[in-house]
Amino acid sequence: MVKLLREGSTYNQKDVIELLAEFSAFKDRVHKRFREVAKELEGKGNEHDLWVNLFLIATDYADDWMSRQQRQEIALQKIS
């Protein structure tokens, strides 16, 4: 959808609100995961655990992004 927004496509208010809601939900999940990671690392000096957990968060983000891309492609195919 970001690519479409950059190309100057117009969206109605409902589409924009859905996009913002998706972003907000994702942001909340990331904040929650970072809080969990911070609690796990509290009092620990193990940098490896930090990088492993950050990798897992990034992987979750990539999976979430790929699923959104697939949904957008399907929606665009239905429109065409």
Tab-separated table of C-alpha atoms in Angstrom:
chain	number	residue	atom	x	y	z
A	1	MET	CA	0.000	0.000	0.000
A	2	VAL	CA	2.926	2.345	0.697
A	3	LYS	CA	4.029	2.034	-2.922
A	4	LEU	CA	0.527	2.886	-4.082
A	5	LEU	CA	0.404	5.892	-1.768
A	6	ARG	CA	3.716	7.124	-3.145
A	7	GLU	CA	2.420	6.823	-6.697
A	8	GLY	CA	-0.357	9.263	-5.880
A	9	SER	CA	-3.313	6.898	-5.703
A	10	THR	CA	-6.238	8.156	-3.720
A	11	TYR	CA	-7.828	6.299	-0.836
A	12	ASN	CA	-11.023	6.859	1.024
A	13	GLN	CA	-11.132	7.553	4.739
A	14	LYS	CA	-11.911	3.922	5.573
A	15	ASP	CA	-8.754	2.673	3.809
A	16	VAL	CA	-6.576	5.213	5.590
A	17	ILE	CA	-8.076	4.343	8.966
A	18	GLU	CA	-7.502	0.621	8.303
A	19	LEU	CA	-3.864	1.324	7.397
A	20	LEU	CA	-3.368	3.369	10.561
A	21	ALA	CA	-5.061	0.696	12.667
A	22	GLU	CA	-2.781	-1.997	11.216
A	23	PHE	CA	0.269	0.125	11.931
A	24	SER	CA	-0.892	0.895	15.451
A	25	ALA	CA	-1.541	-2.780	16.189
A	26	PHE	CA	1.882	-3.742	14.841
A	27	LYS	CA	3.550	-0.946	16.849
A	28	ASP	CA	1.823	-2.186	20.011
A	29	ARG	CA	3.017	-5.753	19.385
A	30	VAL	CA	6.603	-4.562	18.877
A	31	HIS	CA	6.497	-2.444	22.049
A	32	LYS	CA	5.165	-5.412	23.999
A	33	ARG	CA	7.892	-7.691	22.646
A	34	PHE	CA	10.623	-5.178	23.475
A	35	ARG	CA	9.289	-4.851	27.022
A	36	GLU	CA	9.378	-8.642	27.353
A	37	VAL	CA	12.943	-8.735	26.032
A	38	ALA	CA	13.987	-5.956	28.407
A	39	LYS	CA	12.545	-7.882	31.374
A	40	GLU	CA	14.398	-11.024	30.292
A	41	LEU	CA	17.687	-9.143	30.030
A	42	GLU	CA	17.287	-7.243	33.285
A	43	GLY	CA	20.350	-7.989	35.378
A	44	LYS	CA	21.937	-10.115	32.641
A	45	GLY	CA	25.015	-9.216	30.697
A	46	ASN	CA	24.430	-11.665	27.884
A	47	GLU	CA	24.500	-9.716	24.631
A	48	HIS	CA	23.843	-12.884	22.623
A	49	ASP	CA	20.334	-13.210	24.075
A	50	LEU	CA	19.604	-9.619	23.104
A	51	TRP	CA	20.603	-10.205	19.479
A	52	VAL	CA	18.680	-13.465	19.276
A	53	ASN	CA	15.543	-11.784	20.586
A	54	LEU	CA	15.969	-8.828	18.242
A	55	PHE	CA	16.344	-11.284	15.357
A	56	LEU	CA	13.110	-13.004	16.363
A	57	ILE	CA	11.293	-9.662	16.488
A	58	ALA	CA	12.662	-8.750	13.056
A	59	THR	CA	11.591	-12.135	11.691
A	60	ASP	CA	8.079	-11.606	13.053
A	61	TYR	CA	8.025	-8.198	11.392
A	62	ALA	CA	9.150	-9.681	8.063
A	63	ASP	CA	6.494	-12.401	8.268
A	64	ASP	CA	3.831	-9.812	9.091
A	65	TRP	CA	4.968	-7.606	6.212
A	66	MET	CA	4.934	-10.525	3.734
A	67	SER	CA	1.413	-11.552	4.749
A	68	ARG	CA	0.194	-7.959	4.290
A	69	GLN	CA	1.826	-7.825	0.851
A	70	GLN	CA	0.076	-11.046	-0.165
A	71	ARG	CA	-3.288	-9.718	1.060
A	72	GLN	CA	-2.770	-6.511	-0.903
A	73	GLU	CA	-1.891	-8.430	-4.070
A	74	ILE	CA	-5.017	-10.558	-3.689
A	75	ALA	CA	-7.120	-7.427	-3.123
A	76	LEU	CA	-5.622	-5.756	-6.184
A	77	GLN	CA	-6.314	-8.867	-8.278
A	78	LYS	CA	-9.935	-8.848	-7.128
A	79	ILE	CA	-10.248	-5.181	-8.085
A	80	SER	CA	-8.798	-5.799	-11.559
